[in-house]
């Protein structure tokens, strides 16, 4: 499962860099110097691996650096995820074998009875990008876990039926598309990426974090847009359009 996730993320990033060189050059020049070099490092490096328990030990030794202090059993926060990927491994890293109490009921429990066969992929500048696990296939074990977590079986009858009449060993993971885009732009402000919003309410030029760069380098950025024939504003909000520094291009 982790091999698949790693190959997929490398494929996505390599594809973006190949198919959108002008856009990536823009981000590299005006948003985040050195972005392309870091992404090349991601594509050509082997992702790291560490268990939750070992990660907690590392984080506990640096607790004074965090707003949220860590102990075994806690759900690690974005600041912890970024510390592991940026300061410890300096590349994407998988954290595995989380405590069963903080993970979904359908994750298969390890032999120790305390942790699950799950993994989160952490990216520098972002934090968690994907989350996955091996799924529990035994009906009785799944029911016991649901009882332990006070989940009502009638709310999950359809899911339980997938196991009730037999199943096969399988795993799965979820990928946040906005986070995948953020991994290519090193943009931690996922929720503010207006170009990925379905309604396209925001002008590209007003989306953080490039807003500050645009304000500081309007003339230079304007020339870049002109040279690459960009449509600077794809908007539905005239008010935001009027505030766009590139509206006259």
Tab-separated table of C-alpha atoms in Angstrom:
chain	number	residue	atom	x	y	z
A	1	UNK	CA	0.000	0.000	0.000
A	2	UNK	CA	2.763	2.445	0.937
A	3	UNK	CA	4.653	1.602	-2.260
A	4	UNK	CA	1.528	2.470	-4.248
A	5	UNK	CA	1.054	5.758	-2.393
A	6	UNK	CA	4.695	6.708	-2.931
A	7	UNK	CA	4.590	5.879	-6.633
A	8	UNK	CA	1.340	7.806	-7.041
A	9	UNK	CA	2.623	10.975	-5.362
A	10	UNK	CA	5.814	10.893	-7.382
A	11	UNK	CA	3.779	10.387	-10.554
A	12	UNK	CA	1.513	13.347	-9.721
A	13	UNK	CA	4.388	15.707	-8.923
A	14	UNK	CA	6.500	14.627	-11.890
A	15	UNK	CA	3.464	15.029	-14.152
A	16	UNK	CA	2.712	18.526	-12.903
A	17	UNK	CA	6.325	19.594	-13.357
A	18	UNK	CA	6.410	18.176	-16.883
A	19	UNK	CA	3.023	19.459	-18.084
A	20	UNK	CA	2.997	22.826	-16.285
A	21	UNK	CA	6.569	24.158	-16.465
A	22	UNK	CA	5.510	27.802	-16.773
A	23	UNK	CA	3.202	27.611	-13.764
A	24	UNK	CA	5.861	25.875	-11.679
A	25	UNK	CA	8.401	28.486	-12.750
A	26	UNK	CA	5.997	31.157	-11.499
A	27	UNK	CA	5.699	29.511	-8.085
A	28	UNK	CA	9.452	28.970	-7.951
A	29	UNK	CA	10.218	32.600	-8.816
A	30	UNK	CA	7.536	34.494	-6.924
A	31	UNK	CA	6.174	32.237	-4.179
A	32	UNK	CA	8.772	29.821	-2.925
A	33	UNK	CA	12.392	30.006	-4.035
A	34	UNK	CA	13.895	26.569	-4.426
A	35	UNK	CA	10.518	24.846	-4.881
A	36	UNK	CA	11.511	23.013	-8.053
A	37	UNK	CA	14.711	21.675	-6.495
A	38	UNK	CA	12.780	20.356	-3.504
A	39	UNK	CA	10.179	18.696	-5.706
A	40	UNK	CA	12.894	17.059	-7.771
A	41	UNK	CA	14.335	15.747	-4.525
A	42	UNK	CA	10.927	14.283	-3.629
A	43	UNK	CA	10.551	12.589	-7.006
A	44	UNK	CA	14.024	11.033	-6.875
A	45	UNK	CA	14.258	10.139	-3.176
A	46	UNK	CA	12.961	7.140	-1.255
A	47	UNK	CA	10.264	8.133	1.239
A	48	UNK	CA	11.052	7.609	4.900
A	49	UNK	CA	9.309	5.212	7.285
A	50	UNK	CA	8.866	5.440	11.049
A	51	UNK	CA	6.446	3.928	13.528
A	52	UNK	CA	4.126	6.149	15.538
A	53	UNK	CA	5.862	5.032	18.744
A	54	UNK	CA	9.323	6.006	17.504
A	55	UNK	CA	7.951	9.284	16.121
A	56	UNK	CA	6.454	10.149	19.511
A	57	UNK	CA	9.817	9.555	21.196
A	58	UNK	CA	11.490	11.990	18.798
A	59	UNK	CA	8.744	14.578	19.246
A	60	UNK	CA	8.783	14.290	23.059
A	61	UNK	CA	12.466	15.227	23.061
A	62	UNK	CA	11.487	18.466	21.296
A	63	UNK	CA	8.204	19.185	23.099
A	64	UNK	CA	9.290	22.730	23.941
A	65	UNK	CA	9.063	23.609	20.250
A	66	UNK	CA	5.376	22.725	19.945
A	67	UNK	CA	2.160	24.413	20.935
A	68	UNK	CA	0.612	20.953	21.411
A	69	UNK	CA	2.707	18.690	23.635
A	70	UNK	CA	2.848	15.030	22.693
A	71	UNK	CA	2.447	11.813	24.623
A	72	UNK	CA	1.917	8.275	23.387
A	73	UNK	CA	-1.731	7.933	22.469
A	74	UNK	CA	-2.289	11.493	21.271
A	75	UNK	CA	-3.182	12.345	17.688
A	76	UNK	CA	-0.205	14.220	16.272
A	77	UNK	CA	-0.921	17.696	14.915
A	78	UNK	CA	0.224	19.416	11.735
A	79	UNK	CA	3.139	21.058	13.551
A	80	UNK	CA	4.374	17.593	14.565
A	81	UNK	CA	3.855	16.158	11.081
A	82	UNK	CA	5.812	18.992	9.508
A	83	UNK	CA	8.604	18.693	12.064
A	84	UNK	CA	9.061	15.034	11.227
A	85	UNK	CA	9.037	15.573	7.469
A	86	UNK	CA	10.964	18.856	7.391
A	87	UNK	CA	13.436	18.660	10.267
A	88	UNK	CA	13.945	14.960	10.960
A	89	UNK	CA	13.654	13.249	7.561
A	90	UNK	CA	13.812	16.307	5.268
A	91	UNK	CA	11.592	14.454	2.798
A	92	UNK	CA	8.185	12.739	2.738
A	93	UNK	CA	7.771	10.129	5.451
A	94	UNK	CA	5.249	7.424	6.335
A	95	UNK	CA	4.189	7.160	9.970
A	96	UNK	CA	2.785	3.704	10.718
A	97	UNK	CA	1.156	1.672	13.489
A	98	UNK	CA	-0.983	4.303	15.198
A	99	UNK	CA	-2.855	3.562	18.454
A	100	UNK	CA	-6.194	1.939	17.678
A	101	UNK	CA	-8.054	4.471	19.857
A	102	UNK	CA	-7.302	7.368	17.524
A	103	UNK	CA	-7.924	5.603	14.225
A	104	UNK	CA	-11.028	4.403	12.372
A	105	UNK	CA	-12.817	1.259	13.535
A	106	UNK	CA	-12.281	-0.565	10.247
A	107	UNK	CA	-8.473	-0.604	10.475
A	108	UNK	CA	-6.955	-4.009	11.156
A	109	UNK	CA	-5.412	-4.297	14.619
A	110	UNK	CA	-1.804	-5.450	14.959
A	111	UNK	CA	-0.744	-8.465	16.976
A	112	UNK	CA	0.122	-6.247	19.952
A	113	UNK	CA	-3.585	-5.427	20.347
A	114	UNK	CA	-2.766	-1.709	20.779
A	115	UNK	CA	-1.934	-0.404	17.316
A	116	UNK	CA	-3.394	-0.682	13.825
A	117	UNK	CA	-1.934	-1.463	10.421
A	118	UNK	CA	-2.379	2.079	9.221
A	119	UNK	CA	-0.131	4.736	7.758
A	120	UNK	CA	-0.168	8.479	7.147
A	121	UNK	CA	2.048	10.056	4.494
A	122	UNK	CA	3.530	13.337	5.681
A	123	UNK	CA	4.905	15.937	3.266
A	124	UNK	CA	7.252	18.845	4.017
A	125	UNK	CA	5.366	22.124	4.072
A	126	UNK	CA	1.992	20.397	4.286
A	127	UNK	CA	1.712	17.640	6.851
A	128	UNK	CA	-0.576	14.691	6.170
A	129	UNK	CA	-1.324	14.145	2.481
A	130	UNK	CA	-2.720	10.621	2.482
A	131	UNK	CA	-4.036	8.218	5.095
A	132	UNK	CA	-4.493	4.506	4.605
A	133	UNK	CA	-4.634	1.104	6.256
A	134	UNK	CA	-5.289	-2.575	5.909
A	135	UNK	CA	-9.007	-3.157	6.538
A	136	UNK	CA	-10.429	-5.610	9.031
A	137	UNK	CA	-12.189	-8.417	7.144
A	138	UNK	CA	-13.416	-10.557	10.050
A	139	UNK	CA	-17.058	-9.811	10.845
A	140	UNK	CA	-16.853	-10.744	14.529
A	141	UNK	CA	-13.677	-8.776	15.136
A	142	UNK	CA	-15.161	-5.764	13.383
A	143	UNK	CA	-18.302	-5.971	15.485
A	144	UNK	CA	-16.233	-6.179	18.673
A	145	UNK	CA	-14.314	-3.057	17.690
A	146	UNK	CA	-17.540	-1.207	16.948
A	147	UNK	CA	-18.916	-2.174	20.355
A	148	UNK	CA	-15.692	-0.948	21.951
A	149	UNK	CA	-16.053	2.399	20.190
A	150	UNK	CA	-19.800	2.625	20.971
A	151	UNK	CA	-20.779	2.563	17.299
A	152	UNK	CA	-24.275	1.412	16.403
A	153	UNK	CA	-24.289	-1.569	14.081
A	154	UNK	CA	-27.531	-0.434	12.446
A	155	UNK	CA	-25.748	2.693	11.230
A	156	UNK	CA	-23.186	0.544	9.431
A	157	UNK	CA	-25.318	-2.391	8.325
A	158	UNK	CA	-24.255	-2.013	4.708
A	159	UNK	CA	-20.570	-2.039	5.670
A	160	UNK	CA	-20.982	-5.017	7.971
A	161	UNK	CA	-22.749	-6.948	5.218
A	162	UNK	CA	-19.591	-6.675	3.136
A	163	UNK	CA	-17.945	-8.891	5.759
A	164	UNK	CA	-20.925	-10.943	6.915
A	165	UNK	CA	-20.952	-13.185	3.885
A	166	UNK	CA	-17.206	-13.391	3.362
A	167	UNK	CA	-14.469	-10.993	2.288
A	168	UNK	CA	-10.867	-10.845	1.103
A	169	UNK	CA	-7.815	-9.186	2.572
A	170	UNK	CA	-7.558	-5.653	1.235
A	171	UNK	CA	-6.234	-2.185	1.988
A	172	UNK	CA	-7.055	1.345	0.956
A	173	UNK	CA	-6.107	4.968	1.355
A	174	UNK	CA	-7.563	8.401	0.861
A	175	UNK	CA	-5.895	11.311	-0.907
A	176	UNK	CA	-6.903	14.937	-0.476
A	177	UNK	CA	-6.726	16.495	-3.947
A	178	UNK	CA	-6.176	19.966	-2.536
A	179	UNK	CA	-3.363	18.624	-0.392
A	180	UNK	CA	-1.853	16.872	-3.388
A	181	UNK	CA	-1.852	20.221	-5.189
A	182	UNK	CA	-0.384	21.830	-2.110
A	183	UNK	CA	2.412	19.267	-2.078
A	184	UNK	CA	3.372	20.492	-5.553
A	185	UNK	CA	3.265	24.143	-4.482
A	186	UNK	CA	4.397	23.746	-0.865
A	187	UNK	CA	1.299	25.681	0.180
A	188	UNK	CA	0.129	24.868	3.727
A	189	UNK	CA	-2.900	27.166	3.338
A	190	UNK	CA	-4.985	24.478	1.697
A	191	UNK	CA	-8.344	26.035	2.466
A	192	UNK	CA	-7.371	29.331	0.856
A	193	UNK	CA	-6.442	27.890	-2.537
A	194	UNK	CA	-9.243	29.573	-4.431
A	195	UNK	CA	-8.239	28.179	-7.827
A	196	UNK	CA	-9.312	24.756	-6.555
A	197	UNK	CA	-12.687	25.923	-5.233
A	198	UNK	CA	-15.621	24.575	-7.211
A	199	UNK	CA	-17.276	27.955	-7.529
A	200	UNK	CA	-14.067	29.726	-8.532
A	201	UNK	CA	-15.007	32.693	-6.408
A	202	UNK	CA	-11.551	34.132	-6.121
A	203	UNK	CA	-9.268	35.815	-8.553
A	204	UNK	CA	-6.054	33.843	-8.923
A	205	UNK	CA	-4.148	36.932	-7.866
A	206	UNK	CA	-5.919	37.206	-4.524
A	207	UNK	CA	-5.207	33.656	-3.406
A	208	UNK	CA	-2.837	33.302	-0.491
A	209	UNK	CA	0.069	32.792	-0.034
A	210	UNK	CA	1.060	34.434	-3.335
A	211	UNK	CA	-0.897	37.575	-2.455
A	212	UNK	CA	2.009	39.074	-0.542
A	213	UNK	CA	4.458	38.283	-3.328
A	214	UNK	CA	2.179	39.898	-5.898
A	215	UNK	CA	1.855	43.045	-3.809
A	216	UNK	CA	5.599	43.306	-3.469
A	217	UNK	CA	6.463	42.539	-7.101
A	218	UNK	CA	3.469	43.672	-9.136
A	219	UNK	CA	5.424	45.012	-12.077
A	220	UNK	CA	7.634	41.938	-12.348
A	221	UNK	CA	4.725	39.537	-11.966
A	222	UNK	CA	2.678	41.474	-14.521
A	223	UNK	CA	5.465	41.081	-17.049
A	224	UNK	CA	5.571	37.369	-16.325
A	225	UNK	CA	1.847	37.039	-16.952
A	226	UNK	CA	2.089	38.994	-20.189
A	227	UNK	CA	4.969	36.866	-21.431
A	228	UNK	CA	3.079	33.648	-20.777
A	229	UNK	CA	-0.313	34.836	-22.035
A	230	UNK	CA	-2.051	33.993	-18.784
A	231	UNK	CA	-5.671	34.802	-18.184
A	232	UNK	CA	-4.985	36.552	-14.927
A	233	UNK	CA	-8.519	36.594	-13.567
A	234	UNK	CA	-11.066	33.810	-13.814
A	235	UNK	CA	-13.620	35.156	-11.385
A	236	UNK	CA	-17.273	35.590	-10.604
A	237	UNK	CA	-16.759	38.289	-7.986
A	238	UNK	CA	-16.378	41.748	-9.511
A	239	UNK	CA	-15.332	43.196	-6.181
A	240	UNK	CA	-12.388	40.832	-5.983
A	241	UNK	CA	-11.641	41.477	-9.631
A	242	UNK	CA	-11.454	45.231	-8.996
A	243	UNK	CA	-8.909	44.638	-6.254
A	244	UNK	CA	-6.737	42.467	-8.469
A	245	UNK	CA	-3.325	44.108	-9.157
A	246	UNK	CA	-3.247	42.533	-12.622
A	247	UNK	CA	-6.750	43.428	-13.781
A	248	UNK	CA	-5.467	45.789	-16.496
A	249	UNK	CA	-3.344	43.197	-18.252
